Amino acid sequence: LDWLAAAGDAAALFDFPTKGILQEAIRRREFWRLRDSRGEPPGLAGYSPQNAVLFVDNHDTGYPQNHWPFPTDRLGCGYAYTLLHPGIPCVFGPHVWCADASQAACWNVNLPREIKTLLDIRRRVGICCESVVTILEASSELYVANIDEKLIVKLGPRYDVPRELLPSEDEFELATSGDDYAVWMRRGL
């Protein structure tokens, strides 16, 4: 953080701490990891989102080198977090370009559509680096956050979400969902 402060916000960094925490939270179903001791998002994004490049994989961590790959069966869930939280979102090109399931390096053929939908929601709602995250729940199999009072993001396999955490049907509508995630958007946006 000292280096970024000295740069006067003229630089951004790949947020490897958030990638690692998110990756393990999803892999191990330990969504409590997504709230730090201050009650904020973990990693650089929780301290300086205007300098945090949020990503699930890049050319070193994912295909083709696979030094630290995100679980390929949960990429949609990872993108639901990175694209709908404050920070500088980054999409790994092959996740959009490669949708041929016959290739060993590929993933769910619906992933490019999921990414586009999540990016459309981010733009429509106006999520930016200054957006406010209120983490409503971060437990073993459930993460629920309110972003700017406009978006509710639910991650994890748990479907018996406490009623008080669910958005009001009068105010919010389901915008999208996928494996282990759901997103509600304020009506009228």
Tab-separated table of N, CA, C and O in Angstrom, residues 38-103:
chain	number	residue	atom	x	y	z
A	38	ARG	N	-12.112	-6.312	9.577
A	38	ARG	CA	-12.776	-5.009	9.659
A	38	ARG	C	-14.205	-5.066	9.138
A	38	ARG	O	-14.902	-4.067	9.110
A	39	GLY	N	-14.612	-6.256	8.658
A	39	GLY	CA	-15.940	-6.400	8.073
A	39	GLY	C	-15.996	-5.965	6.618
A	39	GLY	O	-17.076	-5.788	6.059
A	40	GLU	N	-14.845	-5.795	6.004
A	40	GLU	CA	-14.728	-5.314	4.626
A	40	GLU	C	-14.294	-6.458	3.699
A	40	GLU	O	-13.838	-7.498	4.161
A	41	PRO	N	-14.364	-6.232	2.383
A	41	PRO	CA	-13.806	-7.223	1.458
A	41	PRO	C	-12.318	-7.410	1.740
A	41	PRO	O	-11.631	-6.477	2.159
A	42	PRO	N	-11.806	-8.604	1.511
A	42	PRO	CA	-10.388	-8.873	1.779
A	42	PRO	C	-9.486	-8.348	0.666
A	42	PRO	O	-9.950	-7.919	-0.378
A	43	GLY	N	-8.200	-8.426	0.905
A	43	GLY	CA	-7.217	-8.082	-0.114
A	43	GLY	C	-7.098	-6.598	-0.369
A	43	GLY	O	-7.649	-5.766	0.363
A	44	LEU	N	-6.414	-6.261	-1.430
A	44	LEU	CA	-6.217	-4.865	-1.808
A	44	LEU	C	-7.554	-4.176	-2.075
A	44	LEU	O	-7.735	-3.001	-1.753
A	45	ALA	N	-8.511	-4.906	-2.626
A	45	ALA	CA	-9.823	-4.330	-2.938
A	45	ALA	C	-10.520	-3.790	-1.698
A	45	ALA	O	-11.292	-2.835	-1.791
A	46	GLY	N	-10.254	-4.367	-0.543
A	46	GLY	CA	-10.865	-3.891	0.696
A	46	GLY	C	-10.224	-2.630	1.240
A	46	GLY	O	-10.817	-1.925	2.047
A	47	TYR	N	-8.998	-2.354	0.820
A	47	TYR	CA	-8.262	-1.182	1.294
A	47	TYR	C	-8.198	-0.063	0.268
A	47	TYR	O	-8.288	1.104	0.612
A	48	SER	N	-8.008	-0.423	-0.965
A	48	SER	CA	-7.781	0.575	-2.010
A	48	SER	C	-8.369	0.082	-3.335
A	48	SER	O	-7.634	-0.237	-4.276
A	49	PRO	N	-9.709	0.000	-3.434
A	49	PRO	CA	-10.308	-0.569	-4.644
A	49	PRO	C	-9.956	0.179	-5.924
A	49	PRO	O	-9.935	-0.420	-6.997
A	50	GLN	N	-9.641	1.457	-5.827
A	50	GLN	CA	-9.282	2.218	-7.023
A	50	GLN	C	-7.941	1.781	-7.597
A	50	GLN	O	-7.609	2.123	-8.725
A	51	ASN	N	-7.179	0.990	-6.833
A	51	ASN	CA	-5.892	0.486	-7.302
A	51	ASN	C	-5.874	-1.031	-7.476
A	51	ASN	O	-4.840	-1.597	-7.827
A	52	ALA	N	-7.000	-1.680	-7.216
A	52	ALA	CA	-7.060	-3.143	-7.210
A	52	ALA	C	-7.655	-3.673	-8.506
A	52	ALA	O	-8.814	-3.419	-8.824
A	53	VAL	N	-6.852	-4.408	-9.262
A	53	VAL	CA	-7.337	-5.083	-10.460
A	53	VAL	C	-7.852	-6.450	-10.011
A	53	VAL	O	-7.072	-7.312	-9.604
A	54	LEU	N	-9.175	-6.606	-10.062
A	54	LEU	CA	-9.809	-7.851	-9.637
A	54	LEU	C	-9.838	-8.834	-10.799
A	54	LEU	O	-10.272	-8.493	-11.898
A	55	PHE	N	-9.399	-10.061	-10.547
A	55	PHE	CA	-9.319	-11.054	-11.611
A	55	PHE	C	-9.445	-12.451	-11.016
A	55	PHE	O	-9.205	-12.652	-9.830
A	56	VAL	N	-9.845	-13.406	-11.843
A	56	VAL	CA	-9.871	-14.800	-11.400
A	56	VAL	C	-8.668	-15.566	-11.955
A	56	VAL	O	-8.178	-16.479	-11.305
A	57	ASP	N	-8.213	-15.222	-13.134
A	57	ASP	CA	-7.038	-15.838	-13.736
A	57	ASP	C	-6.370	-14.857	-14.685
A	57	ASP	O	-7.000	-13.917	-15.174
A	58	ASN	N	-5.082	-15.093	-14.936
A	58	ASN	CA	-4.361	-14.374	-15.980
A	58	ASN	C	-3.455	-15.378	-16.690
A	58	ASN	O	-3.532	-16.577	-16.418
A	59	HIS	N	-2.604	-14.900	-17.557
A	59	HIS	CA	-1.774	-15.804	-18.371
A	59	HIS	C	-0.797	-16.636	-17.543
A	59	HIS	O	-0.324	-17.668	-18.005
A	60	ASP	N	-0.480	-16.206	-16.338
A	60	ASP	CA	0.403	-16.993	-15.483
A	60	ASP	C	-0.377	-17.972	-14.606
A	60	ASP	O	0.018	-19.122	-14.449
A	61	THR	N	-1.460	-17.503	-14.023
A	61	THR	CA	-2.198	-18.348	-13.076
A	61	THR	C	-3.048	-19.392	-13.779
A	61	THR	O	-3.220	-20.497	-13.281
A	62	GLY	N	-3.640	-19.029	-14.910
A	62	GLY	CA	-4.528	-19.938	-15.633
A	62	GLY	C	-3.884	-20.480	-16.889
A	62	GLY	O	-2.657	-20.546	-17.004
A	63	TYR	N	-4.728	-20.863	-17.837
A	63	TYR	CA	-4.278	-21.415	-19.103
A	63	TYR	C	-3.389	-20.413	-19.834
A	63	TYR	O	-3.694	-19.228	-19.843
A	64	PRO	N	-2.288	-20.785	-20.415
A	64	PRO	CA	-1.796	-22.143	-20.602
A	64	PRO	C	-0.828	-22.608	-19.507
A	64	PRO	O	-0.501	-23.783	-19.442
A	65	GLN	N	-0.336	-21.696	-18.650
A	65	GLN	CA	0.690	-22.106	-17.693
A	65	GLN	C	0.121	-22.834	-16.473
A	65	GLN	O	0.784	-23.695	-15.907
A	66	ASN	N	-1.066	-22.440	-16.040
A	66	ASN	CA	-1.754	-23.106	-14.924
A	66	ASN	C	-0.919	-23.181	-13.646
A	66	ASN	O	-0.910	-24.194	-12.961
A	67	HIS	N	-0.251	-22.082	-13.305
A	67	HIS	CA	0.539	-22.053	-12.077
A	67	HIS	C	-0.347	-21.991	-10.829
A	67	HIS	O	0.058	-22.453	-9.764
A	68	TRP	N	-1.536	-21.386	-10.948
A	68	TRP	CA	-2.421	-21.213	-9.787
A	68	TRP	C	-3.844	-21.003	-10.309
A	68	TRP	O	-4.450	-19.969	-10.095
A	69	PRO	N	-4.392	-21.988	-11.028
A	69	PRO	CA	-5.670	-21.777	-11.709
A	69	PRO	C	-6.876	-21.738	-10.768
A	69	PRO	O	-6.908	-22.420	-9.741
A	70	PHE	N	-7.830	-20.925	-11.144
A	70	PHE	CA	-9.117	-20.861	-10.458
A	70	PHE	C	-9.873	-22.147	-10.793
A	70	PHE	O	-9.713	-22.673	-11.894
A	71	PRO	N	-10.690	-22.668	-9.891
A	71	PRO	CA	-11.449	-23.890	-10.215
A	71	PRO	C	-12.320	-23.673	-11.457
A	71	PRO	O	-13.192	-22.804	-11.468
A	72	THR	N	-12.066	-24.425	-12.513
A	72	THR	CA	-12.756	-24.185	-13.784
A	72	THR	C	-14.261	-24.409	-13.693
A	72	THR	O	-15.005	-23.785	-14.438
A	73	ASP	N	-14.715	-25.227	-12.768
A	73	ASP	CA	-16.154	-25.463	-12.636
A	73	ASP	C	-16.853	-24.377	-11.827
A	73	ASP	O	-18.072	-24.407	-11.664
A	74	ARG	N	-16.098	-23.385	-11.332
A	74	ARG	CA	-16.680	-22.303	-10.535
A	74	ARG	C	-16.259	-20.921	-11.046
A	74	ARG	O	-16.313	-19.935	-10.319
A	75	LEU	N	-15.865	-20.854	-12.300
A	75	LEU	CA	-15.447	-19.563	-12.862
A	75	LEU	C	-16.576	-18.541	-12.846
A	75	LEU	O	-16.354	-17.365	-12.569
A	76	GLY	N	-17.795	-18.964	-13.137
A	76	GLY	CA	-18.928	-18.043	-13.116
A	76	GLY	C	-19.111	-17.406	-11.760
A	76	GLY	O	-19.343	-16.194	-11.638
A	77	CYS	N	-18.989	-18.193	-10.710
A	77	CYS	CA	-19.095	-17.691	-9.343
A	77	CYS	C	-17.972	-16.690	-9.054
A	77	CYS	O	-18.203	-15.638	-8.461
A	78	GLY	N	-16.767	-17.005	-9.508
A	78	GLY	CA	-15.642	-16.090	-9.331
A	78	GLY	C	-15.866	-14.767	-10.043
A	78	GLY	O	-15.608	-13.692	-9.489
A	79	TYR	N	-16.379	-14.844	-11.258
A	79	TYR	CA	-16.656	-13.605	-11.994
A	79	TYR	C	-17.818	-12.828	-11.375
A	79	TYR	O	-17.825	-11.589	-11.425
A	80	ALA	N	-18.782	-13.506	-10.781
A	80	ALA	CA	-19.873	-12.792	-10.096
A	80	ALA	C	-19.293	-11.907	-8.994
A	80	ALA	O	-19.791	-10.800	-8.758
A	81	TYR	N	-18.247	-12.375	-8.348
A	81	TYR	CA	-17.603	-11.559	-7.307
A	81	TYR	C	-16.751	-10.447	-7.936
A	81	TYR	O	-16.922	-9.276	-7.630
A	82	THR	N	-15.822	-10.812	-8.808
A	82	THR	CA	-14.854	-9.824	-9.305
A	82	THR	C	-15.482	-8.753	-10.190
A	82	THR	O	-15.018	-7.619	-10.197
A	83	LEU	N	-16.529	-9.088	-10.912
A	83	LEU	CA	-17.149	-8.099	-11.805
A	83	LEU	C	-18.212	-7.261	-11.119
A	83	LEU	O	-18.610	-6.222	-11.645
A	84	LEU	N	-18.680	-7.694	-9.947
A	84	LEU	CA	-19.765	-6.974	-9.281
A	84	LEU	C	-19.349	-6.376	-7.945
A	84	LEU	O	-20.205	-6.024	-7.123
A	85	HIS	N	-18.059	-6.240	-7.729
A	85	HIS	CA	-17.547	-5.589	-6.523
A	85	HIS	C	-16.647	-4.429	-6.936
A	85	HIS	O	-16.113	-4.420	-8.048
A	86	PRO	N	-16.453	-3.450	-6.040
A	86	PRO	CA	-15.583	-2.320	-6.366
A	86	PRO	C	-14.163	-2.775	-6.665
A	86	PRO	O	-13.643	-3.692	-6.028
A	87	GLY	N	-13.566	-2.136	-7.622
A	87	GLY	CA	-12.225	-2.446	-8.086
A	87	GLY	C	-12.194	-2.263	-9.588
A	87	GLY	O	-13.170	-1.824	-10.202
A	88	ILE	N	-11.077	-2.586	-10.172
A	88	ILE	CA	-10.911	-2.511	-11.621
A	88	ILE	C	-11.071	-3.934	-12.151
A	88	ILE	O	-10.201	-4.773	-11.939
A	89	PRO	N	-12.193	-4.226	-12.808
A	89	PRO	CA	-12.426	-5.609	-13.241
A	89	PRO	C	-11.541	-5.978	-14.428
A	89	PRO	O	-11.272	-5.164	-15.302
A	90	CYS	N	-11.107	-7.233	-14.422
A	90	CYS	CA	-10.285	-7.748	-15.508
A	90	CYS	C	-10.825	-9.117	-15.902
A	90	CYS	O	-10.973	-9.999	-15.053
A	91	VAL	N	-11.116	-9.280	-17.179
A	91	VAL	CA	-11.590	-10.558	-17.697
A	91	VAL	C	-10.429	-11.210	-18.440
A	91	VAL	O	-9.769	-10.575	-19.256
A	92	PHE	N	-10.178	-12.470	-18.144
A	92	PHE	CA	-9.123	-13.232	-18.811
A	92	PHE	C	-9.618	-13.608	-20.203
A	92	PHE	O	-10.604	-14.326	-20.351
A	93	GLY	N	-8.950	-13.114	-21.237
A	93	GLY	CA	-9.382	-13.302	-22.620
A	93	GLY	C	-9.814	-14.706	-22.981
A	93	GLY	O	-10.898	-14.895	-23.543
A	94	PRO	N	-9.006	-15.728	-22.704
A	94	PRO	CA	-9.431	-17.078	-23.075
A	94	PRO	C	-10.755	-17.519	-22.456
A	94	PRO	O	-11.429	-18.373	-23.003
A	95	HIS	N	-11.152	-16.920	-21.331
A	95	HIS	CA	-12.454	-17.271	-20.750
A	95	HIS	C	-13.601	-16.801	-21.639
A	95	HIS	O	-14.710	-17.326	-21.560
A	96	VAL	N	-13.328	-15.831	-22.477
A	96	VAL	CA	-14.351	-15.337	-23.400
A	96	VAL	C	-14.186	-15.984	-24.771
A	96	VAL	O	-15.161	-16.353	-25.417
A	97	TRP	N	-12.953	-16.131	-25.217
A	97	TRP	CA	-12.699	-16.629	-26.570
A	97	TRP	C	-12.840	-18.134	-26.706
A	97	TRP	O	-13.211	-18.632	-27.755
A	98	CYS	N	-12.488	-18.875	-25.672
A	98	CYS	CA	-12.411	-20.329	-25.764
A	98	CYS	C	-13.643	-20.966	-25.140
A	98	CYS	O	-13.789	-20.987	-23.930
A	99	ALA	N	-14.517	-21.463	-25.981
A	99	ALA	CA	-15.728	-22.106	-25.470
A	99	ALA	C	-15.932	-23.470	-26.120
A	99	ALA	O	-17.032	-23.979	-26.176
A	100	ASP	N	-14.857	-24.047	-26.592
A	100	ASP	CA	-14.919	-25.361	-27.232
A	100	ASP	C	-14.601	-26.423	-26.186
A	100	ASP	O	-13.453	-26.601	-25.784
A	101	ALA	N	-15.620	-27.120	-25.709
A	101	ALA	CA	-15.457	-28.094	-24.637
A	101	ALA	C	-14.553	-29.259	-25.030
A	101	ALA	O	-14.102	-30.004	-24.165
A	102	SER	N	-14.270	-29.422	-26.309
A	102	SER	CA	-13.394	-30.523	-26.730
A	102	SER	C	-11.934	-30.222	-26.413
A	102	SER	O	-11.103	-31.110	-26.416
A	103	GLN	N	-11.610	-28.967	-26.148
A	103	GLN	CA	-10.239	-28.599	-25.811
A	103	GLN	C	-10.036	-28.757	-24.306
A	103	GLN	O	-10.844	-28.303	-23.512
